[in-house]
Short mmCIF file of C-alpha atoms and ligand atoms in Angstrom, two decimals:
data_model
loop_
_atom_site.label_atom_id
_atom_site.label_comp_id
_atom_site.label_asym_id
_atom_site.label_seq_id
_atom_site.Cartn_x
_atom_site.Cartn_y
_atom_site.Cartn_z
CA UNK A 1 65.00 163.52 -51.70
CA UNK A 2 62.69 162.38 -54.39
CA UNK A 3 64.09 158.72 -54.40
CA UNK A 4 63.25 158.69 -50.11
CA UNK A 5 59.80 160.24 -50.72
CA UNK A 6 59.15 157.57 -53.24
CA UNK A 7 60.32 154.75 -51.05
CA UNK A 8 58.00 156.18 -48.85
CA UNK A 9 55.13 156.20 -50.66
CA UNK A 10 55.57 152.56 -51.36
CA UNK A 11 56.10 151.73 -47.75
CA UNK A 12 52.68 152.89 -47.12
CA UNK A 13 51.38 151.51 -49.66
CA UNK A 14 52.94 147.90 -49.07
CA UNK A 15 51.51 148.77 -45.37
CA UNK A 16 48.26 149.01 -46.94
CA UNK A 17 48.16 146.09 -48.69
CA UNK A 18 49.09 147.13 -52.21
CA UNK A 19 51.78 145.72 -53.81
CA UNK A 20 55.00 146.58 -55.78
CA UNK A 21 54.91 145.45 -59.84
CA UNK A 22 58.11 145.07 -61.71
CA UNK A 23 56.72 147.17 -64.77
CA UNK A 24 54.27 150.32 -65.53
CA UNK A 25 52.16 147.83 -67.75
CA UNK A 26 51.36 145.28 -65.32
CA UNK A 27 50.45 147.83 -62.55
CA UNK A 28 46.56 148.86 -62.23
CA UNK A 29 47.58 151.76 -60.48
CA UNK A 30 50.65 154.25 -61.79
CA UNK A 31 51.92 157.10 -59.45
CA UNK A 32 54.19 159.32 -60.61
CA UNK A 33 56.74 160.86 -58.00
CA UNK A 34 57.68 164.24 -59.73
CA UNK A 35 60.49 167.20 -59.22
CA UNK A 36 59.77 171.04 -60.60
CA UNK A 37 63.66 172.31 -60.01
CA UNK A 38 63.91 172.62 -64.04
CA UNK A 39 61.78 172.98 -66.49
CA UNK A 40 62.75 169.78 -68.35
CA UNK A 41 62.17 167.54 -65.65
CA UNK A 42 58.49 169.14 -66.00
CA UNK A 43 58.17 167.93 -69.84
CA UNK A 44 59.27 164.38 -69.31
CA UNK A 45 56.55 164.08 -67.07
CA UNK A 46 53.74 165.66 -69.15
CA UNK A 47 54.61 163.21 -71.57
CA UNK A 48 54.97 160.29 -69.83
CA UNK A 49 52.11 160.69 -67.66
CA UNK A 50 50.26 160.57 -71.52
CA UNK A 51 51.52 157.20 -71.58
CA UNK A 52 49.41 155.49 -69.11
CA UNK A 53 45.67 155.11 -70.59
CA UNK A 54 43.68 151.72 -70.14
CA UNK A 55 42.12 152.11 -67.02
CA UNK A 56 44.56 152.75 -65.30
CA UNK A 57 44.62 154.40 -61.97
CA UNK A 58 46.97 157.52 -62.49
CA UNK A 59 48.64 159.68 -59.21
CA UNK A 60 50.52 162.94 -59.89
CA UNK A 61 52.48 163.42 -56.64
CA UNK A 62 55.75 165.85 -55.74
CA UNK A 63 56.65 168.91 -56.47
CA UNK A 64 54.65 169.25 -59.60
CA UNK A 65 51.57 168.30 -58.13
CA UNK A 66 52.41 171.31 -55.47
CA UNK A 67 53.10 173.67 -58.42
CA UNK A 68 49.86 173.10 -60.75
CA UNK A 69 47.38 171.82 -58.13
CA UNK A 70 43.97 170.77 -59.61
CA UNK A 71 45.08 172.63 -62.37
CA UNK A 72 47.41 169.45 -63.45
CA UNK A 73 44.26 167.81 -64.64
CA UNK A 74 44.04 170.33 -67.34
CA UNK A 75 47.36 169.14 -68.93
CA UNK A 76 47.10 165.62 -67.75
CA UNK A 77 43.05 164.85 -68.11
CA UNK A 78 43.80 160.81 -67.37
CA UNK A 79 45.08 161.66 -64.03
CA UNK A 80 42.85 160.66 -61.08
CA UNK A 81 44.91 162.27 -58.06
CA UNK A 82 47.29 165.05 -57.45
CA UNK A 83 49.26 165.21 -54.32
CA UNK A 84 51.66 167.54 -52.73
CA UNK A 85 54.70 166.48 -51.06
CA UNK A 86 53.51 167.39 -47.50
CA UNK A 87 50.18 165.16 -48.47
CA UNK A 88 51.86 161.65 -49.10
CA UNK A 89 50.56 160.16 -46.19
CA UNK A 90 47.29 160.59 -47.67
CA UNK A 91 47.66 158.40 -50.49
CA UNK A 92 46.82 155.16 -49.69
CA UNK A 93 43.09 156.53 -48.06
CA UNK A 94 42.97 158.22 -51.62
CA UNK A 95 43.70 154.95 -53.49
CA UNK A 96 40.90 153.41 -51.25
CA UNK A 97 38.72 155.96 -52.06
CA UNK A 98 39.09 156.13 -55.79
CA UNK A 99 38.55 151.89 -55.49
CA UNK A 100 35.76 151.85 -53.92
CA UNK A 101 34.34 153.85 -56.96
CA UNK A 102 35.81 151.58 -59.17
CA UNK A 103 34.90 152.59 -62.88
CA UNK A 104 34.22 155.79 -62.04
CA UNK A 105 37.88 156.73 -63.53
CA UNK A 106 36.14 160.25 -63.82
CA UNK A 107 36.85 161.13 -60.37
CA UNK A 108 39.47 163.63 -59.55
CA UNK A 109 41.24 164.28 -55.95
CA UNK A 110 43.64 166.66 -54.77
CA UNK A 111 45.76 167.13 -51.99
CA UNK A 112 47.60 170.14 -51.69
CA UNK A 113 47.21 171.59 -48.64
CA UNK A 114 48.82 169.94 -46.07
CA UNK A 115 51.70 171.69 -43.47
CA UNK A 116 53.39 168.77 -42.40
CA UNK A 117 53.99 165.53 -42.39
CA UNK A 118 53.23 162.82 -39.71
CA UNK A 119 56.23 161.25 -38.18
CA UNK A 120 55.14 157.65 -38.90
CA UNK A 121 55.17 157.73 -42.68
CA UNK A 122 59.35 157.54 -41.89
CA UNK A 123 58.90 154.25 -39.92
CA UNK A 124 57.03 151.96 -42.28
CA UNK A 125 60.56 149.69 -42.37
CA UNK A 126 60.55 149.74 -46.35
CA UNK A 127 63.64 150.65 -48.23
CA UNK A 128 64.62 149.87 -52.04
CA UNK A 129 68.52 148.96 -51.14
CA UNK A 130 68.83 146.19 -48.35
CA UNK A 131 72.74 148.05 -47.48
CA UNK A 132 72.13 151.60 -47.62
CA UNK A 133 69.17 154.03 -46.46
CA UNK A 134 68.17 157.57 -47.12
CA UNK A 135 67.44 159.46 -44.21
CA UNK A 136 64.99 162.98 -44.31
CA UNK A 137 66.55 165.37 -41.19
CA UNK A 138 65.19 168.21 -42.38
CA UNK A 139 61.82 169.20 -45.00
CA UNK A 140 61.84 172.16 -46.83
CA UNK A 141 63.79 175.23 -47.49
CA UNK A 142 63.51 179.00 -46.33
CA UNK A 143 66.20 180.45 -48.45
CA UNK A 144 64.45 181.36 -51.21
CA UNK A 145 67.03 181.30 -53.47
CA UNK A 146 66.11 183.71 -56.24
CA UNK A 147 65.76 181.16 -59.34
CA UNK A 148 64.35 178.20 -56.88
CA UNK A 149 60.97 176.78 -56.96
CA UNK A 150 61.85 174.39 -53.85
CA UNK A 151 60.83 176.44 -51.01
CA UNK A 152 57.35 177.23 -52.76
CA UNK A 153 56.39 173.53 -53.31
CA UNK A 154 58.03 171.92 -50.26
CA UNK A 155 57.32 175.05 -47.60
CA UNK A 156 59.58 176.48 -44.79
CA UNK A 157 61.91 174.41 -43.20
CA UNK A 158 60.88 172.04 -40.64
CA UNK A 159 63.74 170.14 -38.38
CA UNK A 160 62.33 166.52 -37.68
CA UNK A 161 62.93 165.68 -33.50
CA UNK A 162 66.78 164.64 -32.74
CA UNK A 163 65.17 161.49 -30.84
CA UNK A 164 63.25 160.02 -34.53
CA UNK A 165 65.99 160.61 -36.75
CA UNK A 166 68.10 158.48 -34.34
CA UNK A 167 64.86 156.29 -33.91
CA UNK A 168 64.67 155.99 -37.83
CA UNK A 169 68.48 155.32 -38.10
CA UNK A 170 68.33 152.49 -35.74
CA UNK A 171 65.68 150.96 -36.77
CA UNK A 172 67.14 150.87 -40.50
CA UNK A 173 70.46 149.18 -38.84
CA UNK A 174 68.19 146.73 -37.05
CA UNK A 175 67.23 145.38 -40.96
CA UNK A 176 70.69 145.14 -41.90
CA UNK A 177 71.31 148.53 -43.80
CA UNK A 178 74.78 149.69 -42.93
CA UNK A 179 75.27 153.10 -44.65
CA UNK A 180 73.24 155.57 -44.46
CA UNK A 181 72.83 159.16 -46.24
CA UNK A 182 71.40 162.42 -44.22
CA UNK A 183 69.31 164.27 -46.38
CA UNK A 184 68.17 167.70 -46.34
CA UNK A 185 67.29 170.65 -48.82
CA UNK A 186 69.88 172.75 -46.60
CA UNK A 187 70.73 169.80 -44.40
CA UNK A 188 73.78 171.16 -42.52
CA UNK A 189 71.69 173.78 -40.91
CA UNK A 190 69.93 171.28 -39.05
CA UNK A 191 68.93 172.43 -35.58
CA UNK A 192 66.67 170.56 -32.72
CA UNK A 193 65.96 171.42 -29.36
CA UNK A 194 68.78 170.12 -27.87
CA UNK A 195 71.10 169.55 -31.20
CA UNK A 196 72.82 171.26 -34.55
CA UNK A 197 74.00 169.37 -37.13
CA UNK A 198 77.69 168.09 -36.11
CA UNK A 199 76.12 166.67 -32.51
CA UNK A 200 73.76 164.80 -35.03
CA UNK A 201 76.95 163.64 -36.52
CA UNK A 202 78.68 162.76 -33.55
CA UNK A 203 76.40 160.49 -32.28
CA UNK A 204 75.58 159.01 -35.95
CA UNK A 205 78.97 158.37 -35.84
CA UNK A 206 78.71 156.56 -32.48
CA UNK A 207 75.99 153.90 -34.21
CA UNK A 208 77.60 150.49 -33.63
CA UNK A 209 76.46 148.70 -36.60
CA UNK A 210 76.73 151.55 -38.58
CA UNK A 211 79.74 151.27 -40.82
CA UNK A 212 79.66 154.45 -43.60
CA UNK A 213 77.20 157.76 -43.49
CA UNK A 214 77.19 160.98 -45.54
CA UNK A 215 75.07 164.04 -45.68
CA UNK A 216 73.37 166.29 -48.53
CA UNK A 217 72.99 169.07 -49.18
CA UNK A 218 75.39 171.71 -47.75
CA UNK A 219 74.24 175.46 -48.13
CA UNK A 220 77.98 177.47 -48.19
CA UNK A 221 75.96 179.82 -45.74
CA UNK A 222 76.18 177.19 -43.10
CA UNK A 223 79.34 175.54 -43.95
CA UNK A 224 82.16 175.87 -41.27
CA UNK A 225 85.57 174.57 -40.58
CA UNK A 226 84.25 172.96 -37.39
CA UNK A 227 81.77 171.05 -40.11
CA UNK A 228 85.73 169.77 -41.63
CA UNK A 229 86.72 169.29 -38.31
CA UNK A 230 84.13 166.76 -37.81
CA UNK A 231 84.32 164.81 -41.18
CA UNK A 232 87.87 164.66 -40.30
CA UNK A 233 87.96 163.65 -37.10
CA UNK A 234 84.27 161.13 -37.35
CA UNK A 235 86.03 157.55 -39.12
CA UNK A 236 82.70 156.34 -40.54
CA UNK A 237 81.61 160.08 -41.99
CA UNK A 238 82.19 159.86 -45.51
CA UNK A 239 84.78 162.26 -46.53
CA UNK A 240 82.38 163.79 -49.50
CA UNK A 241 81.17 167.27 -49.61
CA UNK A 242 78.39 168.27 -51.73
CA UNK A 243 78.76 172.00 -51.86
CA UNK A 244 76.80 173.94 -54.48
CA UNK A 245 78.64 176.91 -56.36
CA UNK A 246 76.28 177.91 -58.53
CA UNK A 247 78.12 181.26 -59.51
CA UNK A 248 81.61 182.44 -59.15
CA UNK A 249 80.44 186.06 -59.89
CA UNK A 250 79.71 188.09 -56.70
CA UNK A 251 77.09 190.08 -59.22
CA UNK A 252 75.54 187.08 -59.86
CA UNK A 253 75.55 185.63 -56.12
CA UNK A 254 74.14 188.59 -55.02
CA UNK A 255 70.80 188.74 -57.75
CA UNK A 256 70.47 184.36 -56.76
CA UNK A 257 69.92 185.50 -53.06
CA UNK A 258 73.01 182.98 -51.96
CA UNK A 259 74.38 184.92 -49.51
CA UNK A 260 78.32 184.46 -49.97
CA UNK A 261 80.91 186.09 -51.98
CA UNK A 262 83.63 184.36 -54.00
CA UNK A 263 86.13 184.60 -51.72
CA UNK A 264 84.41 183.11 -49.23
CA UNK A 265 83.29 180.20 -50.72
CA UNK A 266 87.08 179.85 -52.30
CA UNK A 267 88.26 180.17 -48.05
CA UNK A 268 86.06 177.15 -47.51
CA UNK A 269 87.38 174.55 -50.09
CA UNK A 270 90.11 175.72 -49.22
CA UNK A 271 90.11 175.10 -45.13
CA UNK A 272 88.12 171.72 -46.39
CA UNK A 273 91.12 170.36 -48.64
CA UNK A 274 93.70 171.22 -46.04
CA UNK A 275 91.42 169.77 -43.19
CA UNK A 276 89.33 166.57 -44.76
CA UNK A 277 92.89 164.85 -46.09
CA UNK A 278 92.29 163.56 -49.63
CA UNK A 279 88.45 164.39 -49.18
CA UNK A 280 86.20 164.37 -52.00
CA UNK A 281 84.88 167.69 -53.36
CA UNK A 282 81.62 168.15 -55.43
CA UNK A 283 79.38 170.86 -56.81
CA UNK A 284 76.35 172.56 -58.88
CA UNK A 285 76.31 175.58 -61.31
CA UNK A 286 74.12 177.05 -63.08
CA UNK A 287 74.83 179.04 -66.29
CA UNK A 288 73.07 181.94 -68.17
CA UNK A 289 71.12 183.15 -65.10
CA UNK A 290 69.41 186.57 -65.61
CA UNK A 291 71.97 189.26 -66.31
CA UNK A 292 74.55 187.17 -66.79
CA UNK A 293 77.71 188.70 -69.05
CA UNK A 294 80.62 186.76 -70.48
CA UNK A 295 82.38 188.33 -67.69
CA UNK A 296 80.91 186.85 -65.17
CA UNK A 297 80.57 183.54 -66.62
CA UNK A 298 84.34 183.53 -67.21
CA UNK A 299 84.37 184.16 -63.69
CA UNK A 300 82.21 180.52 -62.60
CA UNK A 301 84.39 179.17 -65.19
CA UNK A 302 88.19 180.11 -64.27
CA UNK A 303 87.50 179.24 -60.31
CA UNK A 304 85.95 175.62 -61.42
CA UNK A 305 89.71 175.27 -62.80
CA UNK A 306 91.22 176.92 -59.68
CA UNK A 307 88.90 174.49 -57.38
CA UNK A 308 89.02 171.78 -59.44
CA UNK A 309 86.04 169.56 -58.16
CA UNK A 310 85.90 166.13 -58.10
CA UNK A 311 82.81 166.56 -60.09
CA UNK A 312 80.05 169.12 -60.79
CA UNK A 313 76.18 169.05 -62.09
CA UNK A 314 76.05 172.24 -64.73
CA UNK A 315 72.45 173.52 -65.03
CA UNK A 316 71.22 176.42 -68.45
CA UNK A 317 69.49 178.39 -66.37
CA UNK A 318 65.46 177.12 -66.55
CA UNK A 319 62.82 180.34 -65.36
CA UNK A 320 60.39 179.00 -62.64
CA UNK A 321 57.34 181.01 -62.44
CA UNK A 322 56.73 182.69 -59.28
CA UNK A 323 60.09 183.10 -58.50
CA UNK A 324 61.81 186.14 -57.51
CA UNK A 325 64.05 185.56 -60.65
CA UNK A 326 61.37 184.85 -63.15
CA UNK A 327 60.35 188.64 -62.16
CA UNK A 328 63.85 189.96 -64.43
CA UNK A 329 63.85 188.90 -68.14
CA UNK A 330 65.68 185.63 -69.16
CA UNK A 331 67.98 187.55 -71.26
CA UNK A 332 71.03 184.85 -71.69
CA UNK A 333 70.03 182.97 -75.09
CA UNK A 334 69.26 179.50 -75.36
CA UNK A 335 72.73 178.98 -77.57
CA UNK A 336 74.43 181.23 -75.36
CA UNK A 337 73.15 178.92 -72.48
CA UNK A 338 74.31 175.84 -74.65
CA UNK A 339 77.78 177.36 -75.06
CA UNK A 340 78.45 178.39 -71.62
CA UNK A 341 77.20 174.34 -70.51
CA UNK A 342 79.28 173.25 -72.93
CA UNK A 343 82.63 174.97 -72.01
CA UNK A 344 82.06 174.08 -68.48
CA UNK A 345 81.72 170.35 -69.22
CA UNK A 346 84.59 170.61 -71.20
CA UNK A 347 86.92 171.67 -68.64
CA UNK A 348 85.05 169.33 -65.74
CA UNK A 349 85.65 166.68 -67.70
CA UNK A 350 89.74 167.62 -68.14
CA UNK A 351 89.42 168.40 -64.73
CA UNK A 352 88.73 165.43 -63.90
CA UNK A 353 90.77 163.14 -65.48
CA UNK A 354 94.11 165.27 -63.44
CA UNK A 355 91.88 164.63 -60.33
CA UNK A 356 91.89 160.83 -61.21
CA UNK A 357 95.63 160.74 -61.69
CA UNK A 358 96.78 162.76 -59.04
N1 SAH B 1 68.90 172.31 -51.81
C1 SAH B 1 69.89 171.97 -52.73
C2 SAH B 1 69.32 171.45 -54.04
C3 SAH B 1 68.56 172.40 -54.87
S1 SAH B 1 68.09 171.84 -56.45
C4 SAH B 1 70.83 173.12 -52.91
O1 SAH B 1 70.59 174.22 -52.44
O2 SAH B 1 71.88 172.91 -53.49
C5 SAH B 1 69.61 171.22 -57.11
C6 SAH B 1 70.31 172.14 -58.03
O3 SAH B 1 69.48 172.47 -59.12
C7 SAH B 1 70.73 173.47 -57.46
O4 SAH B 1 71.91 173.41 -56.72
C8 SAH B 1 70.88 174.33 -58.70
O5 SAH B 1 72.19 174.25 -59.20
C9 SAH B 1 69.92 173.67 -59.68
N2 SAH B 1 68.76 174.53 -59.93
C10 SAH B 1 67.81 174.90 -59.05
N3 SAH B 1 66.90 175.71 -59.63
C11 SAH B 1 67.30 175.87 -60.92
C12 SAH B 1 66.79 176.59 -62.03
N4 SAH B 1 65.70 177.36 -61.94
N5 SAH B 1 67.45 176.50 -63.21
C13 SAH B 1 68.56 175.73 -63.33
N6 SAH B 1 69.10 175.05 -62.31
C14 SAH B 1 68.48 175.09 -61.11
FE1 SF4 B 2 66.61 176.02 -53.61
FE2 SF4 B 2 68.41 177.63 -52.48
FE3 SF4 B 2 66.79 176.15 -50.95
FE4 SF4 B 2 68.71 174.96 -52.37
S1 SF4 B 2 69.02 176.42 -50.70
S2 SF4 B 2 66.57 174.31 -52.19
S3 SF4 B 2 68.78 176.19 -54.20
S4 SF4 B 2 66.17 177.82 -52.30
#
């Protein structure tokens, strides 16, 4: 998502009249496009956003600038502007702005308000990779996922219009792009007025110069076997499913707010490897969430064996404030965290040298 918002963002810009530099150092303006999900990904940008003195014109943009508002310019004082996600469309009036005043670095904007975003920041024609384009369906995220910050910095879900994602898609094909990936917080619940998500596949599918397209994220909430059905039966659908685990322990589900048991989510990979033939199976988890006992961490761990992705992200558990989990203590220890990651690599990586072979 972050990669699209940032090709974005430099389609208006180009649009504008600014232009692309190779490196940080020979830009006069330096905009960093930030994510919140952990708190690592926080600290690299506090520090690199240190980096950038001599004049320069410094943006703080993403989910970051959503989750410390003005209040960013306490931690980063050489940052001129802050914007949200839902804002980027305002950035190039911003840079104009702040240009106009040139040397009057001083001056501070933020933009954190905004509900939506205009349909024309998807149609500026710029992407980073002349064969394959990203492609928002859906903004947002309404689950609320107890240890998430997403639907807090990037607001409810919002379903962009059936007719402009097909717009958007055919206009990428017209430049020569001939894959394309659907993207989505909780992109197979996509819904329009006259749509859900596997007619958006069908006619995707139906694209003539399209030749290879793929979707992500799948919520297990809203995965179905008539979801298989359709990566089986579509021939330019990638057969890839991204389908986040995060727990094995129905405990556990249960205090994340996921909404499915073990079983259930076993059922689906299930249906999906007898369906999708030879299909390609992937996953998160995250370890040492609040309350967590070895119990149910052996739990996550023996059905990763039992599933055997293809290949899975492990996350230590990283408290967001103002989340519903931040609320309980974060009582798994750092080295128990560690541990837990550890084994789980481990085994992925076993795992996946008998899914190579086989
Ligand atoms: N919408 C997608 C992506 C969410 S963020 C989804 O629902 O899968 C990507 C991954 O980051 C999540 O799947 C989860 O495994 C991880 N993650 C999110 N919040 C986290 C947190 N507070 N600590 C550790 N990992 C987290
Ligand atoms: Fe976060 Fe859950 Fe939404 Fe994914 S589905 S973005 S994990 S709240």
């Amino acid at each position: 998502m972050n990669v699209r918002d940032t090709e974005v963002i430099s389609g208006l810009l180009l649009k504008a009249g600014f232009k692309l530099v190779e490196k940080p150092d020979n830009a006069d303006i330096v905009i960093l496009n930030t994510c919140s999900v952990r708190q690592h990904a926080e600290d690299v940008v506090w520090s690199e956003i240190g980096v950038h003195k001599n004049g320069k014109i410094i943006g703080l943009v993403g989910c970051m600038a959503q989750n410390y508002k003005e209040q960013a310019f306490q931690r980063a004082p050489n940052g001129n502007f802050v914007v949200g996600p839902s804002d980027i469309a305002k950035i190039p009036h911003i840079l104009k702005d702040l240009l106009k005043d040139k040397g009057i670095l001083e001056r501070k904007i933020w933009e954190t308000d905004g509900l939506n975003r205009p349909e024309e920041i998807y149609h500026t024609g710029y992407y980073n990779d002349k064969n394959h384009a990203h492609l928002v369906i859906s903004e947002g995220c309404s689950n609320f996922c107890a240890y998430c910050v997403v639907p807090y910095v990037r607001g409810p879900e919002r379903h962009r219009r059936f007719t402009d994602i097909i717009k958007e898609a055919e206009q990428a094909l017209d430049k020569g792009i001939n894959k394309i990936t659907l993207l989505g917080q909780n992109v197979n619940s996509y819904k329009s007025e006259n749509a859900d998500f596997k007619e958006l596949l069908k006619r995707m599918n139906a694209m003539k110069d399209l030749k290879e397209f793929s979707f992500l994220t799948s919520h297990p909430k809203d995965t179905d076997v008539k979801l298989f059905d359709a990566m089986a039966s579509l021939d330019k659908l990638s057969k890839w499913l991204h389908l986040p685990l995060q727990s094995a322990s129905d405990r556990i589900l249960k205090s994340m707010k996921r909404n499915y048991t073990k079983d259930y989510f076993l059922d689906l990979t299930k249906e999906y490897r007898k369906i999708v033939k030879g299909g390609t199976l992937t996953t998160d988890v995250i370890v040492g969430f609040p309350g967590e006992a070895e119990k149910d961490f052996q739990e996550t761990f023996d059905l990763l064996k039992k599933i055997r992705f293809d290949a899975a992200y492990i996350f230590k558990y990283s408290p967001r404030p103002g989340t519903e989990a931040d609320r309980t203590p974060d009582d798994v220890p750092q080295k128990e965290k560690e541990r837990r990651h550890r084994l789980i690599l481990d085994q992925q990586r076993s795992l996946a040298k008998k899914n190579a072979k086989s």
